[in-house]
PDB file of C-alpha atoms (C1' of nucleotides) in Angstrom:
ATOM      1  CA  MET P 415      19.067 -33.474 -95.923  1.00 84.00           C
ATOM      2  CA  THR P 416      22.031 -34.285 -98.144  1.00 89.00           C
ATOM      3  CA  HIS P 417      25.132 -35.761 -97.165  1.00 92.00           C
ATOM      4  CA  PHE P 418      26.913 -32.249 -97.893  1.00 93.00           C
ATOM      5  CA  GLN P 419      24.437 -30.539 -95.166  1.00 94.00           C
ATOM      6  CA  THR P 420      25.075 -33.098 -93.111  1.00 94.00           C
ATOM      7  CA  GLN P 421      28.923 -32.688 -92.504  1.00 94.00           C
ATOM      8  CA  VAL P 422      28.497 -28.688 -92.286  1.00 95.00           C
ATOM      9  CA  LEU P 423      26.422 -28.956 -89.473  1.00 95.00           C
ATOM     10  CA  GLN P 424      28.173 -31.598 -87.811  1.00 94.00           C
ATOM     11  CA  ARG P 425      31.476 -29.256 -87.787  1.00 96.00           C
ATOM     12  CA  VAL P 426      29.414 -25.857 -86.916  1.00 95.00           C
ATOM     13  CA  ARG P 427      28.152 -27.655 -84.279  1.00 95.00           C
ATOM     14  CA  THR P 428      31.318 -28.096 -82.935  1.00 95.00           C
ATOM     15  CA  ILE P 429      32.362 -24.404 -82.851  1.00 96.00           C
ATOM     16  CA  PRO P 430      32.860 -23.675 -78.606  1.00 97.00           C
ATOM     17  CA  SER P 431      31.096 -20.646 -77.705  1.00 97.00           C
ATOM     18  CA  GLY P 432      33.172 -16.995 -78.407  1.00 97.00           C
ATOM     19  CA  ARG P 433      35.247 -18.469 -81.190  1.00 97.00           C
ATOM     20  CA  VAL P 434      34.599 -18.356 -84.857  1.00 97.00           C
ATOM     21  CA  VAL P 435      35.099 -20.090 -88.125  1.00 97.00           C
ATOM     22  CA  SER P 436      35.046 -18.870 -91.626  1.00 97.00           C
ATOM     23  CA  TYR P 437      33.189 -20.524 -94.181  1.00 96.00           C
ATOM     24  CA  GLY P 438      36.187 -21.889 -95.725  1.00 96.00           C
ATOM     25  CA  GLN P 439      37.399 -23.603 -92.741  1.00 96.00           C
ATOM     26  CA  ILE P 440      33.915 -25.481 -92.434  1.00 96.00           C
ATOM     27  CA  ALA P 441      34.000 -26.123 -96.257  1.00 96.00           C
ATOM     28  CA  ALA P 442      38.141 -27.714 -95.693  1.00 95.00           C
ATOM     29  CA  SER P 443      37.289 -29.412 -92.969  1.00 95.00           C
ATOM     30  CA  ILE P 444      34.913 -31.696 -94.673  1.00 94.00           C
ATOM     31  CA  GLY P 445      37.399 -32.514 -98.017  1.00 92.00           C
ATOM     32  CA  THR P 446      36.119 -29.677-100.099  1.00 94.00           C
ATOM     33  CA  PRO P 447      37.960 -26.474 -99.921  1.00 93.00           C
ATOM     34  CA  ARG P 448      36.653 -24.504-102.862  1.00 94.00           C
ATOM     35  CA  ALA P 449      33.027 -24.921-101.207  1.00 95.00           C
ATOM     36  CA  ALA P 450      32.614 -21.997 -98.944  1.00 96.00           C
ATOM     37  CA  ARG P 451      29.641 -20.939-100.724  1.00 95.00           C
ATOM     38  CA  GLN P 452      27.770 -23.849-100.397  1.00 96.00           C
ATOM     39  CA  VAL P 453      28.560 -23.369 -96.457  1.00 95.00           C
ATOM     40  CA  GLY P 454      26.726 -19.869 -96.578  1.00 93.00           C
ATOM     41  CA  TRP P 455      24.409 -21.683 -98.768  1.00 93.00           C
ATOM     42  CA  ILE P 456      23.819 -23.611 -96.275  1.00 93.00           C
ATOM     43  CA  MET P 457      23.408 -21.353 -93.616  1.00 92.00           C
ATOM     44  CA  ARG P 458      20.468 -19.354 -95.696  1.00 89.00           C
ATOM     45  CA  SER P 459      18.761 -22.097 -95.863  1.00 87.00           C
ATOM     46  CA  LEU P 460      18.902 -22.831 -91.627  1.00 86.00           C
ATOM     47  CA  GLY P 461      16.800 -20.159 -90.589  1.00 73.00           C
ATOM     48  CA  LYS P 462      15.408 -19.936 -87.080  1.00 69.00           C
ATOM     49  CA  THR P 463      14.321 -24.065 -87.548  1.00 64.00           C
ATOM     50  CA  SER P 464      18.145 -24.706 -86.063  1.00 72.00           C
ATOM     51  CA  ASP P 465      19.444 -24.955 -82.313  1.00 82.00           C
ATOM     52  CA  MET P 466      22.654 -24.353 -85.049  1.00 92.00           C
ATOM     53  CA  PRO P 467      25.188 -21.890 -83.183  1.00 95.00           C
ATOM     54  CA  TRP P 468      25.317 -20.564 -87.355  1.00 94.00           C
ATOM     55  CA  TRP P 469      26.426 -16.698 -85.878  1.00 94.00           C
ATOM     56  CA  ARG P 470      30.484 -17.913 -85.145  1.00 96.00           C
ATOM     57  CA  VAL P 471      30.534 -18.609 -89.000  1.00 96.00           C
ATOM     58  CA  ILE P 472      32.110 -15.318 -90.615  1.00 96.00           C
ATOM     59  CA  ASN P 473      33.896 -15.143 -94.170  1.00 96.00           C
ATOM     60  CA  ASN P 474      37.856 -15.438 -94.381  1.00 96.00           C
ATOM     61  CA  GLN P 475      38.084 -11.252 -94.075  1.00 96.00           C
ATOM     62  CA  GLY P 476      36.593 -11.558 -90.791  1.00 96.00           C
ATOM     63  CA  LYS P 477      34.110  -9.927 -91.437  1.00 95.00           C
ATOM     64  CA  ILE P 478      29.819 -10.533 -91.275  1.00 94.00           C
ATOM     65  CA  SER P 479      28.476 -10.669 -94.409  1.00 88.00           C
ATOM     66  CA  ILE P 480      24.982 -11.921 -94.313  1.00 87.00           C
ATOM     67  CA  LYS P 481      22.872 -10.779 -96.887  1.00 75.00           C
ATOM     68  CA  GLY P 482      19.990  -9.574 -94.194  1.00 62.00           C
ATOM     69  CA  ASN P 483      16.792 -11.358 -96.297  1.00 54.00           C
ATOM     70  CA  ILE P 484      16.032 -13.699 -93.293  1.00 54.00           C
ATOM     71  CA  GLU P 485      14.996 -13.048 -89.709  1.00 59.00           C
ATOM     72  CA  HIS P 486      18.534 -12.553 -89.208  1.00 70.00           C
ATOM     73  CA  ASP P 487      20.794  -9.920 -90.220  1.00 85.00           C
ATOM     74  CA  ALA P 488      24.446  -8.552 -89.745  1.00 90.00           C
ATOM     75  CA  ARG P 489      23.034  -7.068 -86.599  1.00 91.00           C
ATOM     76  CA  SER P 490      21.368  -9.845 -84.803  1.00 90.00           C
ATOM     77  CA  GLN P 491      24.739 -11.849 -85.224  1.00 92.00           C
ATOM     78  CA  LYS P 492      26.435  -9.174 -84.025  1.00 94.00           C
ATOM     79  CA  LYS P 493      24.288  -9.305 -81.011  1.00 94.00           C
ATOM     80  CA  LEU P 494      24.869 -13.050 -80.264  1.00 93.00           C
ATOM     81  CA  LEU P 495      28.707 -12.705 -80.743  1.00 95.00           C
ATOM     82  CA  GLU P 496      29.261  -9.838 -78.329  1.00 97.00           C
ATOM     83  CA  ALA P 497      26.928 -11.598 -76.111  1.00 97.00           C
ATOM     84  CA  GLU P 498      30.144 -14.206 -76.146  1.00 97.00           C
ATOM     85  CA  GLY P 499      32.484 -11.616 -75.422  1.00 97.00           C
ATOM     86  CA  VAL P 500      32.947 -11.438 -78.759  1.00 97.00           C
ATOM     87  CA  VAL P 501      34.239  -7.829 -80.147  1.00 96.00           C
ATOM     88  CA  VAL P 502      32.781  -6.428 -82.880  1.00 96.00           C
ATOM     89  CA  ALA P 503      33.055  -3.266 -84.642  1.00 95.00           C
ATOM     90  CA  ASP P 504      30.502  -1.507 -86.263  1.00 93.00           C
ATOM     91  CA  ASP P 505      31.208  -2.252 -89.614  1.00 91.00           C
ATOM     92  CA  PHE P 506      30.709  -6.159 -88.549  1.00 93.00           C
ATOM     93  CA  THR P 507      34.395  -6.670 -88.331  1.00 95.00           C
ATOM     94  CA  LEU P 508      36.452  -8.399 -85.784  1.00 96.00           C
ATOM     95  CA  ASP P 509      39.983  -9.598 -85.142  1.00 96.00           C
ATOM     96  CA  ILE P 510      39.295 -13.603 -86.918  1.00 96.00           C
ATOM     97  CA  GLU P 511      42.372 -14.626 -86.208  1.00 95.00           C
ATOM     98  CA  LYS P 512      42.111 -13.876 -82.181  1.00 96.00           C
ATOM     99  CA  TYR P 513      38.938 -15.978 -82.033  1.00 97.00           C
ATOM    100  CA  ARG P 514      39.303 -18.275 -84.847  1.00 97.00           C
ATOM    101  CA  TYR P 515      38.769 -21.758 -84.062  1.00 97.00           C
ATOM    102  CA  GLN P 516      40.092 -24.773 -85.358  1.00 95.00           C
ATOM    103  CA  PHE P 517      38.753 -27.973 -86.464  1.00 94.00           C
ATOM    104  CA  GLU P 518      40.672 -31.187 -85.213  1.00 78.00           C
ATOM    105  CA  GLU P 519      38.353 -34.015 -86.027  1.00 60.00           C
ATOM    106  CA  LYS P 520      37.896 -34.778 -89.958  1.00 54.00           C
ATOM    107  CA  GLU P 521      35.338 -36.605 -91.509  1.00 47.00           C
ATOM    108  CA  SER P 522      33.229 -38.820 -89.598  1.00 48.00           C
TER     109      SER P 522
ATOM    110  C1'  DG B 631      20.412 -31.542-118.871  1.00 58.26           C
ATOM    111  C1'  DA B 632      21.974 -26.270-119.542  1.00 58.26           C
ATOM    112  C1'  DG B 633      21.854 -21.846-116.923  1.00 58.26           C
ATOM    113  C1'  DA B 634      21.686 -19.397-112.815  1.00 58.26           C
ATOM    114  C1'  DT B 635      22.454 -18.364-108.140  1.00 58.26           C
ATOM    115  C1'  DG B 636      25.101 -17.584-104.081  1.00 58.26           C
ATOM    116  C1'  DA B 637      25.724 -15.843 -95.740  1.00 58.26           C
ATOM    117  C1'  DC B 638      32.784 -16.988-100.240  1.00 58.26           C
ATOM    118  C1'  DG B 639      37.539 -16.632-101.148  1.00 58.26           C
ATOM    119  C1'  DG B 640      41.821 -15.125-103.320  1.00 58.26           C
ATOM    120  C1'  DG B 641      43.941 -12.292-106.641  1.00 58.26           C
ATOM    121  C1'  DC B 642      44.170  -8.104-109.495  1.00 58.26           C
ATOM    122  C1'  DT B 643      43.872  -2.895-110.234  1.00 58.26           C
TER     123       DT B 643
ATOM    124  C1'  DA U  36      42.225   0.485 -98.422  1.00 58.26           C
ATOM    125  C1'  DA U  37      38.308  -0.277-102.076  1.00 58.26           C
ATOM    126  C1'  DG U  38      36.168  -2.270-105.697  1.00 58.26           C
ATOM    127  C1'  DC U  39      36.248  -5.192-109.749  1.00 58.26           C
ATOM    128  C1'  DC U  40      36.329  -9.885-111.508  1.00 58.26           C
ATOM    129  C1'  DC U  41      37.032 -14.812-111.861  1.00 58.26           C
ATOM    130  C1'  DG U  42      37.036 -19.563-110.211  1.00 58.26           C
ATOM    131  C1'  DC U  43      34.770 -22.627-107.132  1.00 58.26           C
ATOM    132  C1'  DC U  44      30.801 -26.183-106.265  1.00 58.26           C
ATOM    133  C1'  DA U  45      25.830 -27.648-104.291  1.00 58.26           C
ATOM    134  C1'  DT U  46      21.470 -26.418-105.751  1.00 58.26           C
ATOM    135  C1'  DC U  47      17.528 -24.557-107.947  1.00 58.26           C
ATOM    136  C1'  DT U  48      14.625 -23.323-111.766  1.00 58.26           C
TER     137       DT U  48
END
DNA sequence: GAGATGACGGGCT
DNA sequence: AAGCCCGCCATCT
């Protein structure tokens, strides 16, 4: 478990139900605004072995861009979000500005 | 240590 | 609006 990974997971864990954040937001909140890709990379490695609300993390275009190689695919993420009251279109897009959650705390 | 990878982001066509 | 391209940066091989 690297420090970077710890920081990311720590933020993901604070996302409230029914809200979403972009990979870039998480990267920025831990002090590395340009490491959005790495945030996604960490999500990929999470798999099912986590109780982390990974499905509340989407890209800045308000779209779910998961590849689907893991057990989780875009469809399951869509269901999870809808279960929390988030409206997701058939093309896996949603009104991110409406559900976007702003991190308040900074690093720890 | 060098090159390749990718659940991203932003800019340009 | 949709697609293509380039830059980022922690990991992996």
